[in-house]
mmCIF file of C-alpha atoms in Angstrom:
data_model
loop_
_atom_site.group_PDB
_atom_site.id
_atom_site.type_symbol
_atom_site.label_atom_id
_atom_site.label_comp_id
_atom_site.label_asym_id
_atom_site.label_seq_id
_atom_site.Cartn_x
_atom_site.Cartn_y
_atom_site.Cartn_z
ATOM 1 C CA UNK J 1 33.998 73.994 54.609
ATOM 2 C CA UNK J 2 33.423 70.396 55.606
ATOM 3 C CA UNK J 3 33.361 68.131 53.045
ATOM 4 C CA UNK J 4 31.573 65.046 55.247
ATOM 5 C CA UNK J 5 28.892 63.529 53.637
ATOM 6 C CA UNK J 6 25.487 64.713 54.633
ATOM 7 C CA UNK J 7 23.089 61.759 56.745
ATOM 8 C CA UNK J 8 20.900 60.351 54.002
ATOM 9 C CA UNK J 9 16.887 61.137 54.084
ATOM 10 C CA UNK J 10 16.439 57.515 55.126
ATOM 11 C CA UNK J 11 18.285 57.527 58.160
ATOM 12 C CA UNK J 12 16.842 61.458 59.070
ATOM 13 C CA UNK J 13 13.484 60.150 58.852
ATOM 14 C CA UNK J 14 14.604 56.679 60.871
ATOM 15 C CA UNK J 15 15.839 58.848 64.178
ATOM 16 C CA UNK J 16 13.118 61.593 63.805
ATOM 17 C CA UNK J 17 10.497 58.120 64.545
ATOM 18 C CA UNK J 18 12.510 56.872 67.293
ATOM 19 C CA UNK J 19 13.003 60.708 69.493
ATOM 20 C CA UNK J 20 8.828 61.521 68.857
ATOM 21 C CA UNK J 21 7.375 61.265 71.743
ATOM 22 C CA UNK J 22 4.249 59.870 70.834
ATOM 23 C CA UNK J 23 5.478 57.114 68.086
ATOM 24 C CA UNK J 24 3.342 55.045 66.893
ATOM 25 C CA UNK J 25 5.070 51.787 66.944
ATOM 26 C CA UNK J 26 2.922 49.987 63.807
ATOM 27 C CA UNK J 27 5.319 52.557 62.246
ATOM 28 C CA UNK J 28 8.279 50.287 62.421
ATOM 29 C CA UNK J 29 6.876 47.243 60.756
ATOM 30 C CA UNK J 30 7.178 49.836 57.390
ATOM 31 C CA UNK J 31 11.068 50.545 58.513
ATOM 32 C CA UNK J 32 13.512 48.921 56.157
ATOM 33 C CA UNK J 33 15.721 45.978 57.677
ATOM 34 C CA UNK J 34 19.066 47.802 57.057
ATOM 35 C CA UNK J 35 18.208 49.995 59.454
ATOM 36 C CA UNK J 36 16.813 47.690 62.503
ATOM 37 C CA UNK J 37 20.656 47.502 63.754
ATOM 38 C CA UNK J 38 21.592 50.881 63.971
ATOM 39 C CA UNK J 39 18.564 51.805 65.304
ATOM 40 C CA UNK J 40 18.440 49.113 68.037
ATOM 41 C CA UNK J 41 21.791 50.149 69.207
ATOM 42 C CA UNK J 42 20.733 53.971 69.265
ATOM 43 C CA UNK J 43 17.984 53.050 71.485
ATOM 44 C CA UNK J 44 19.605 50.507 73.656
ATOM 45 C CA UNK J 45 22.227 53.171 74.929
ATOM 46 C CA UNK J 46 19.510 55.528 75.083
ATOM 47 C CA UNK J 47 17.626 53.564 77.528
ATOM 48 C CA UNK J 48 14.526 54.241 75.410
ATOM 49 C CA UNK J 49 13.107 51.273 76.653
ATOM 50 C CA UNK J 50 9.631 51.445 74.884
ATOM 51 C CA UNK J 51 11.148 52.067 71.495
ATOM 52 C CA UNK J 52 13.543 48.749 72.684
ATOM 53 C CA UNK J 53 10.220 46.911 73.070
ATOM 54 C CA UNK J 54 8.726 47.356 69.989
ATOM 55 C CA UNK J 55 11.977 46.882 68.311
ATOM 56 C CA UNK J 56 12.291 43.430 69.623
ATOM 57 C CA UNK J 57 8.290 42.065 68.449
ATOM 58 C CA UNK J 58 8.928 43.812 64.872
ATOM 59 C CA UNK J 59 12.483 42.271 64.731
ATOM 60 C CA UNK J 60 12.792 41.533 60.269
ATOM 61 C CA UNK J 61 15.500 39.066 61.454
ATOM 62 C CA UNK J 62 16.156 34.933 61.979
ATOM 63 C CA UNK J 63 18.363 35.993 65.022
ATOM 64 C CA UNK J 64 18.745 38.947 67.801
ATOM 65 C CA UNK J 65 22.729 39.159 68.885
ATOM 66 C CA UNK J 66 22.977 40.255 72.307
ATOM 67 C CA UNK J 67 26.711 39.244 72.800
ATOM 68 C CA UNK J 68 28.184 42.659 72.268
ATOM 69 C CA UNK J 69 26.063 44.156 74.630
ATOM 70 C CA UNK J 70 25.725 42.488 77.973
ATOM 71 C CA UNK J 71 28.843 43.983 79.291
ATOM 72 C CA UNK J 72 26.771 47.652 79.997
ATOM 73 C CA UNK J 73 26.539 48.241 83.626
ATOM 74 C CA UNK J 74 22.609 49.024 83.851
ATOM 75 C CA UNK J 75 20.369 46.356 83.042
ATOM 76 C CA UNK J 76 17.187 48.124 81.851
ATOM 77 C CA UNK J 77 17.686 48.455 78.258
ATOM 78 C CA UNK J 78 18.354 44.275 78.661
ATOM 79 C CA UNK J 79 15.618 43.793 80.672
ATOM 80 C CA UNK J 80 13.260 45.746 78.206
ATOM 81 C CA UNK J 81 14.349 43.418 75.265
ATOM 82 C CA UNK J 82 13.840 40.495 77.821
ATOM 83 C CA UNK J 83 9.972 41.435 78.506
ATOM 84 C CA UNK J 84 9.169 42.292 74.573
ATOM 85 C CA UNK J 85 10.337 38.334 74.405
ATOM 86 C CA UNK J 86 8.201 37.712 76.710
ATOM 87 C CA UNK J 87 5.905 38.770 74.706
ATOM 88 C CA UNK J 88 6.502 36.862 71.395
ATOM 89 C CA UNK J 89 6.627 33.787 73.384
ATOM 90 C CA UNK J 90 3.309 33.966 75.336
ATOM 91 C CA UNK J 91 2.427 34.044 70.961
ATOM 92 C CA UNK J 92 3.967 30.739 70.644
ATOM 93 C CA UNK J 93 7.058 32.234 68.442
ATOM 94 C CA UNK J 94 10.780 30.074 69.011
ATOM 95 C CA UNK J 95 13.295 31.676 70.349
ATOM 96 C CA UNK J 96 17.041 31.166 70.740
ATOM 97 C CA UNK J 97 19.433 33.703 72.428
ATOM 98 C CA UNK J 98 22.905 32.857 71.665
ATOM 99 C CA UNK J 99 25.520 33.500 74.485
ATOM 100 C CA UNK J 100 29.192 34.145 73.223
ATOM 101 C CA UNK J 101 31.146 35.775 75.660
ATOM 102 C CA UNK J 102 31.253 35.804 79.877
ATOM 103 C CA UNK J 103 28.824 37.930 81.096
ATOM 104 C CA UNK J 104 28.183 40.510 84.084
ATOM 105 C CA UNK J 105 26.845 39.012 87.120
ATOM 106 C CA UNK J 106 24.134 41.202 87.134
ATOM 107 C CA UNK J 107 23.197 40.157 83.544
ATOM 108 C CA UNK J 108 23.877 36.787 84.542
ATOM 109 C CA UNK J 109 22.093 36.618 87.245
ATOM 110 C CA UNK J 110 19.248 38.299 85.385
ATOM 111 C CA UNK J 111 19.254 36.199 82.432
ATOM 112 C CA UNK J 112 19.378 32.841 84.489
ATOM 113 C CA UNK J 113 16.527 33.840 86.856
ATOM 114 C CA UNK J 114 14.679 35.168 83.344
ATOM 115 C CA UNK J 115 15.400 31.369 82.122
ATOM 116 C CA UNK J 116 14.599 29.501 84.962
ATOM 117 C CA UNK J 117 11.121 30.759 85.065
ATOM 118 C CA UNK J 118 10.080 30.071 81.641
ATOM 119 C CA UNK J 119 11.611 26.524 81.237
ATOM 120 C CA UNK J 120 8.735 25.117 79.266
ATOM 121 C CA UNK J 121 9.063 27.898 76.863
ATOM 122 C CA UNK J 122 12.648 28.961 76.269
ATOM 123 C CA UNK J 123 15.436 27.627 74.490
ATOM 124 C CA UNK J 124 18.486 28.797 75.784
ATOM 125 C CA UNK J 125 21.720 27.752 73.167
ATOM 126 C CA UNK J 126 24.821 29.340 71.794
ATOM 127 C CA UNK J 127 27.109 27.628 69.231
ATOM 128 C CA UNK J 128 30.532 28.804 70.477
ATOM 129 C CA UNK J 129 31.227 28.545 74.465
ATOM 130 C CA UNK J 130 34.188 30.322 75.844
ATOM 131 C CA UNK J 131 35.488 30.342 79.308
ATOM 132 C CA UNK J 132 38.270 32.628 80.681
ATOM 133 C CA UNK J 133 38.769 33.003 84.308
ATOM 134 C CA UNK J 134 35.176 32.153 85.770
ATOM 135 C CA UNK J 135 34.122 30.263 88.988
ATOM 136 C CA UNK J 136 33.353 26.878 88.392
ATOM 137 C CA UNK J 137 30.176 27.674 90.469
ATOM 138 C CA UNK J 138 29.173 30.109 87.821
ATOM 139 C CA UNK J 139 29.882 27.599 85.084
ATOM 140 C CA UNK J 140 27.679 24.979 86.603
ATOM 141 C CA UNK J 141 24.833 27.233 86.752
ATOM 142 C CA UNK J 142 25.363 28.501 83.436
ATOM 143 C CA UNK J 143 25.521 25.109 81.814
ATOM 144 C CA UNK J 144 22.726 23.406 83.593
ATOM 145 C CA UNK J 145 20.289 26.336 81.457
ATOM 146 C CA UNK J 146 21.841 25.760 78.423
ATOM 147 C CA UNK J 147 21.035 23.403 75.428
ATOM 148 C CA UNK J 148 24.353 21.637 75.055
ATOM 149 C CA UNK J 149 23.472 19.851 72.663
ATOM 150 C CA UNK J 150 23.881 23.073 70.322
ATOM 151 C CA UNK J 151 27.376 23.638 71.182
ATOM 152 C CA UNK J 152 30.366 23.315 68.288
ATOM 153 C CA UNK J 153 33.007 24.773 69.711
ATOM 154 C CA UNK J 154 34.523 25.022 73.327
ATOM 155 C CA UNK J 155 37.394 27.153 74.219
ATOM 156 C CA UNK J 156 38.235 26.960 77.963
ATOM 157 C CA UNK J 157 41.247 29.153 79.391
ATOM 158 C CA UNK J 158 41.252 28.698 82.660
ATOM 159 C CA UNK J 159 44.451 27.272 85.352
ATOM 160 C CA UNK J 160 42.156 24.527 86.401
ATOM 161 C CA UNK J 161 43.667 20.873 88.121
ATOM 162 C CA UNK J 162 42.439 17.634 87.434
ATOM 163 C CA UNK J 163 39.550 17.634 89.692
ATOM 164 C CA UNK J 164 37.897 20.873 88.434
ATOM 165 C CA UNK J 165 38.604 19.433 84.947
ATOM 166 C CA UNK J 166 36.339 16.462 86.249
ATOM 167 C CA UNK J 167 33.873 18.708 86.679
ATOM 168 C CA UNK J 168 33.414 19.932 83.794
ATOM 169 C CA UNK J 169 33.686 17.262 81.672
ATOM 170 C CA UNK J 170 30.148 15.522 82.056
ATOM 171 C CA UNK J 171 28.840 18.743 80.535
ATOM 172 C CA UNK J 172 31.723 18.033 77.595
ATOM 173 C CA UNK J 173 30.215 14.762 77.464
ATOM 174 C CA UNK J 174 26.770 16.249 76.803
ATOM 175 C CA UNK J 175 27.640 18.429 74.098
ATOM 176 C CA UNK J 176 26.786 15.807 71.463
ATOM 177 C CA UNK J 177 27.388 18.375 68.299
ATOM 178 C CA UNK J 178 30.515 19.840 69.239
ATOM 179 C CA UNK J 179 33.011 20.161 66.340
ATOM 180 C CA UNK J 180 36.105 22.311 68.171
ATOM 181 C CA UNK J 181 37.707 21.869 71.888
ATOM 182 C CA UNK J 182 40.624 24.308 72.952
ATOM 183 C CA UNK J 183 41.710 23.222 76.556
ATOM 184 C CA UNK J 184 44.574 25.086 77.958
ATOM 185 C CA UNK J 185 46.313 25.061 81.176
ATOM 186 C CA UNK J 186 44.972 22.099 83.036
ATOM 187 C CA UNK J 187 47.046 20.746 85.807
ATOM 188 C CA UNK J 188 47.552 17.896 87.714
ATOM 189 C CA UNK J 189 49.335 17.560 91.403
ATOM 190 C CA UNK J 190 52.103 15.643 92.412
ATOM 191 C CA UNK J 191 50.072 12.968 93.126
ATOM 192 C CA UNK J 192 49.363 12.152 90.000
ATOM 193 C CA UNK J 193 48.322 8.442 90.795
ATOM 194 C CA UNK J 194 45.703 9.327 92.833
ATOM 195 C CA UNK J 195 43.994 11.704 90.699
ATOM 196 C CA UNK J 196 44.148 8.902 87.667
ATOM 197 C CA UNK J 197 40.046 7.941 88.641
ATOM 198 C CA UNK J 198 39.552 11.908 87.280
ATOM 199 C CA UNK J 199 41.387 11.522 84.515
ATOM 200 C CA UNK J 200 39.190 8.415 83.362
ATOM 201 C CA UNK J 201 36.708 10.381 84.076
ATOM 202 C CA UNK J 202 37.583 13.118 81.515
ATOM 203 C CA UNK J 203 39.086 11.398 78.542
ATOM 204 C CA UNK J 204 35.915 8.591 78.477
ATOM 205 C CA UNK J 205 33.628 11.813 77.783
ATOM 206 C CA UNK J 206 35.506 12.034 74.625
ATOM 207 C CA UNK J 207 33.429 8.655 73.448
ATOM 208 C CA UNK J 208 29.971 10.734 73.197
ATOM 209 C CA UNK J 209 31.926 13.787 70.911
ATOM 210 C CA UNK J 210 30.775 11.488 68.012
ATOM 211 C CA UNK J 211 31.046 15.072 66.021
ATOM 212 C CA UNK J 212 34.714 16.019 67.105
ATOM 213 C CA UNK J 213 37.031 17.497 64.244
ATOM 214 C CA UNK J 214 39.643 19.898 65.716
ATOM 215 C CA UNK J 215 41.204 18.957 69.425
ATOM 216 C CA UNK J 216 43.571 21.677 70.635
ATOM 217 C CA UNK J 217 45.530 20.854 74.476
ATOM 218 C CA UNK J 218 47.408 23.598 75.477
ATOM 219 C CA UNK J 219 50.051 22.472 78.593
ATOM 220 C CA UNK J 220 48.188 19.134 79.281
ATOM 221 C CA UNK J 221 50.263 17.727 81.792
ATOM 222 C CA UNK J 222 47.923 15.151 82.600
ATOM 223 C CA UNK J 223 48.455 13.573 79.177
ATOM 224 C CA UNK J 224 52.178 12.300 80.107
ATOM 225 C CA UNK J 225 52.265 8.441 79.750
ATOM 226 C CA UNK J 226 48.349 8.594 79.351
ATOM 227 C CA UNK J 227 47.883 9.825 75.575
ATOM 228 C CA UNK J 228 46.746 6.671 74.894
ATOM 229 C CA UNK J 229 43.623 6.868 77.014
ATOM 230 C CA UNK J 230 41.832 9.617 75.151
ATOM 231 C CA UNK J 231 42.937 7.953 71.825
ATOM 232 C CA UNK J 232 40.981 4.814 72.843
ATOM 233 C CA UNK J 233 38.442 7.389 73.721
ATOM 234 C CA UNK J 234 37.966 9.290 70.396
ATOM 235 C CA UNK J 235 35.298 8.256 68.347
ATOM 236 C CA UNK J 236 36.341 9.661 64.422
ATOM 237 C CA UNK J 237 39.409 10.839 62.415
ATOM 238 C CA UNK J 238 40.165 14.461 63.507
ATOM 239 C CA UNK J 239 41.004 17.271 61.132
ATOM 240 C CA UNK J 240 43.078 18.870 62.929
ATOM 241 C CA UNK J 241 45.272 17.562 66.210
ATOM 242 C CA UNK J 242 47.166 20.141 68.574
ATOM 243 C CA UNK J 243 49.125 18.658 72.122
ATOM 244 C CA UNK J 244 51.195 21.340 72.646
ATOM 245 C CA UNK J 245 53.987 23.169 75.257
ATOM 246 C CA UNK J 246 53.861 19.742 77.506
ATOM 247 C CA UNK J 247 56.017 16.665 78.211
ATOM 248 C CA UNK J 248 54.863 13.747 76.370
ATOM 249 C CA UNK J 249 56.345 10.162 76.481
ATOM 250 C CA UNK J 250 58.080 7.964 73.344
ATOM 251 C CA UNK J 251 55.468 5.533 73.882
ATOM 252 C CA UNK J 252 52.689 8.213 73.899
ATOM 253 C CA UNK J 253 53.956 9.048 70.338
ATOM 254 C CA UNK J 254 54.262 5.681 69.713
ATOM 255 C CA UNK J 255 50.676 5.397 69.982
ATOM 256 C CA UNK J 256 49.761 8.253 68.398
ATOM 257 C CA UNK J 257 51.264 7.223 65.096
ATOM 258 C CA UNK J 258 49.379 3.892 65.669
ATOM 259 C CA UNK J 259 46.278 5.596 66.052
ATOM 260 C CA UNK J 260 43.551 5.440 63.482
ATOM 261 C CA UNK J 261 41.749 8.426 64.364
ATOM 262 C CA UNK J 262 44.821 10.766 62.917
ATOM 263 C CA UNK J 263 44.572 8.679 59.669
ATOM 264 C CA UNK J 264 42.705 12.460 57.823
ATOM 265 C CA UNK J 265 44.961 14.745 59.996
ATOM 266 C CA UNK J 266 45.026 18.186 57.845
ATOM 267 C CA UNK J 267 46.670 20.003 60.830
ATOM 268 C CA UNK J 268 49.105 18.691 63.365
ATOM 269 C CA UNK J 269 50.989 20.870 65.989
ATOM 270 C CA UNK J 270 53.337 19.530 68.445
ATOM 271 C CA UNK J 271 55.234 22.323 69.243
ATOM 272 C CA UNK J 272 56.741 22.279 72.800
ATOM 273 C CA UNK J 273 56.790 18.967 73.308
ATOM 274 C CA UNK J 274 60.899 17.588 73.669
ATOM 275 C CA UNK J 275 61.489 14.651 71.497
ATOM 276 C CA UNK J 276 65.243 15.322 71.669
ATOM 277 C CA UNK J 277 65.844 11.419 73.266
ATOM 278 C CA UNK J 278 62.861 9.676 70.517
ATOM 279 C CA UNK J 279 64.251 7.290 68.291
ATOM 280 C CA UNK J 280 64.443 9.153 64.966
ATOM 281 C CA UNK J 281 62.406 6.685 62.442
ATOM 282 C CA UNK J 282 60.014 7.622 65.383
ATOM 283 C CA UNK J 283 58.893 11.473 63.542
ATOM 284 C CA UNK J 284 59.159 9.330 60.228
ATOM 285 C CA UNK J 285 56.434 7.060 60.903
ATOM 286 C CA UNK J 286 54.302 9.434 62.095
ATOM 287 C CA UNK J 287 54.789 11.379 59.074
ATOM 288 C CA UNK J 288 54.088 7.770 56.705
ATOM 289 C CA UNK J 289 50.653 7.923 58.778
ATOM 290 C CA UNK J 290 49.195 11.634 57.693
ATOM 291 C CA UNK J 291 51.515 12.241 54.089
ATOM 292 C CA UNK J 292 48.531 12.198 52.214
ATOM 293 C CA UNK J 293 46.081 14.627 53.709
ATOM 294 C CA UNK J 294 48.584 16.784 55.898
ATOM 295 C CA UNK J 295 49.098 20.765 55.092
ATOM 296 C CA UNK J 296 49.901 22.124 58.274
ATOM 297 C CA UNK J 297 52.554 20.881 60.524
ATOM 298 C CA UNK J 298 54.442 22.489 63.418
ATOM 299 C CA UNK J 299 57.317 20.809 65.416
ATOM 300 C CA UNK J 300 58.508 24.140 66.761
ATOM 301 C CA UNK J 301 60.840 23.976 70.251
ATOM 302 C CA UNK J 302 60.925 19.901 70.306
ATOM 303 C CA UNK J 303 64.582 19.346 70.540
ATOM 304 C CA UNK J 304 64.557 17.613 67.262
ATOM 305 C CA UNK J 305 68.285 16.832 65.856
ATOM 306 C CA UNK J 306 70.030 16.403 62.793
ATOM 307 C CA UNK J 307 69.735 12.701 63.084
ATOM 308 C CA UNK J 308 65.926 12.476 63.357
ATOM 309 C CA UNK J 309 65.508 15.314 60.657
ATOM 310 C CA UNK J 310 67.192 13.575 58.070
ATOM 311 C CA UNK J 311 65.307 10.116 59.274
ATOM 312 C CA UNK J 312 61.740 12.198 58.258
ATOM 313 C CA UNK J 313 62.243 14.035 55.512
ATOM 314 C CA UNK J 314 61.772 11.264 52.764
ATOM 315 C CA UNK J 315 58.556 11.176 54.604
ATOM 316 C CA UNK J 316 57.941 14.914 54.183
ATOM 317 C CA UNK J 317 58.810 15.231 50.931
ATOM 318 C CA UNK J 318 55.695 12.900 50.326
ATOM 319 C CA UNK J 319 53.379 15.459 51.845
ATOM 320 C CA UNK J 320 52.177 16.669 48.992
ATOM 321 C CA UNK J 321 49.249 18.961 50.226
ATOM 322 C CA UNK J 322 51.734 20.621 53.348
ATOM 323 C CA UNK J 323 51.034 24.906 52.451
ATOM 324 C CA UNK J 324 53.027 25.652 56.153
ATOM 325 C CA UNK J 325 55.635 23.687 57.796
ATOM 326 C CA UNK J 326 57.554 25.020 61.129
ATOM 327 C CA UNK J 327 60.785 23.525 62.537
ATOM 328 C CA UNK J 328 62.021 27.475 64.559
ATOM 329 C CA UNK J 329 63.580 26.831 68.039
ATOM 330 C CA UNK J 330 65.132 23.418 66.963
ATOM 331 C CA UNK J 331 69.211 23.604 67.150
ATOM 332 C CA UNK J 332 69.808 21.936 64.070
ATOM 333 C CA UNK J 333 73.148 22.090 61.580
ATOM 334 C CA UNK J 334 73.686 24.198 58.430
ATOM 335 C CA UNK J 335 73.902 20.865 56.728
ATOM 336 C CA UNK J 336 70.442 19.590 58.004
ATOM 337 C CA UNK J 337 68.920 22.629 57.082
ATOM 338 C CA UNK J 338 70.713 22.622 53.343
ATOM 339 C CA UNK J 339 69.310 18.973 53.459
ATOM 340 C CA UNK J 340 65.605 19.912 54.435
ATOM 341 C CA UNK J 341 65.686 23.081 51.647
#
């Protein structure tokens, strides 16, 4: 015999309301919150679009996540939800509808059509933008519905050069509240002086992230020699500071040590980037700069030697808040390492 454990009377009576035929919907302003989620999901892959409806106008709570289901290939269900708002907002109620993941271009095209039209009335935001692999055409359009000003955090992985980067960034620069920006794999050509007007254009954007805490550059190569024009650019300390798999200069680490804005640094990764050729008091300065608030550093695959180990680890030793330090893919000597232990 099975030894599963039989449905509870709650959720019998739950689906028995949502399969009648003739519900009466005034019953689900009686059905208990817990159940709202289940029973949303039940009905959205059912395409029981009238039972979707009257879901949406009795919804118990603050917000209605739609992230998880925009990927389904028919856009009914969707479109259900999107009349029932409809609804609440021809009754003067707020909404926000949160968008957390690249969408279908059916539901995008849907959704930015829905928006468009009701521009005095909707407010389109989501806190956390991600972009992997989209058309920058589709990214325009995107953007120019959404409030940016409710962004936090940006993660962009996309192969994008200089220009394209450009393009983006005066919707960076609009996102007044973001907190987190992950940019990997921007390129520039081997022309790199003549692309220097759009990387102005880019770092000065960084001046109007008056919010910024955690900046993350994946394979930046447009930062070589120029680190110190998004430094001037930055407008408060950042928690937490990654430049990473990319060749940086000894005088952009020179002026990243001099810069004030890594003064609070409670994370700092600078793994891939070859220091083998920096003068070694070079690593111990920079260390000096963030000893007292540091507690995660990685300097994994930077060439560093014996010489400049040994030149920072008086430094180190005076981290006293580091929980995770990483030195693997550096050739250095048993002795170094019986030093650093």
């Amino acid at each position: 015999m099975s030894a599963q454990t039989p449905p509870r009377l709650l959720d019998l009576v739950g689906r028995c309301l949502l399969r009648a035929d003739g519900l009466d919907f005034s019953a689900l302003e009686s059905l208990p919150m817990e159940l709202f989620p289940p029973f949303f999901l039940e009905a959205f892959g059912g395409y029981q679009t009238k039972t979707l409806k009257a879901m949406v106008q009795t919804w118990p709570f603050v917000r209605l996540p739609l992230g998880a289901l925009i990927d389904l290939p028919h856009v009914g269900p969707l479109q259900a939800v999107l009349e029932a708002l409809d609804v609440l907002l021809a009754q003067k109620v707020f909404l926000d509808l949160c968008l957390k993941k690249r969408a279908l271009d059916n539901f995008l095209t849907y959704l930015l059509r829905w928006v468009e039209q009701r521009k005095s009335s909707i407010h389109l935001c989501c806190k956390k933008l991600e972009i992997v692999s989209m058309p920058m055409d589709n990214i325009v359009k995107v953007l120019s519905m959404v409030q940016l000003d409710c962004i936090q955090e940006v993660q962009v992985s996309c192969t994008w050069n200089l220009p394209t980067l450009a393009t983006f960034a005066p919707f960076l620069g609009e996102m007044s509240h973001l907190q987190r920006l992950r940019l990997s794999h921007a390129h520039v050509s081997a022309f790199k002086k003549q692309e220097h007007d759009h990387l102005v254009h880019v770092t000065s954007q960084f001046r109007r992230l008056g919010h910024l805490r955690d900046l993350h550059l994946e394979s930046p190569s447009f930062l070589e020699g120029c680190l110190d024009q998004m430094l001037r650019c930055l407008k408060s300390p950042l928690d937490s500071l990654s430049i990473t798999k990319c060749g940086l200069t000894e005088s952009d680490l020179t002026l990243l040590c001099q810069s004030p804005d890594i003064s609070q640094l409670k994370s700092l990764d600078l793994s891939g980037v070859t220091m083998t050729d920096f003068r070694p008091e070079l690593l111990q300065v920079l260390l000096e700069k963030v000893a007292a608030t540091m507690q995660e550093l990685d300097f994994d695959v930077c060439g560093i030697t014996d010489s400049q180990l040994e030149a920072f680890l008086p430094a180190l030793s005076r981290c006293s808040q580091l929980r995770s330090f990483s030195l693997c893919g550096n050739v250095l000597s048993t002795a170094g390492m019986e030093k650093l232990l």
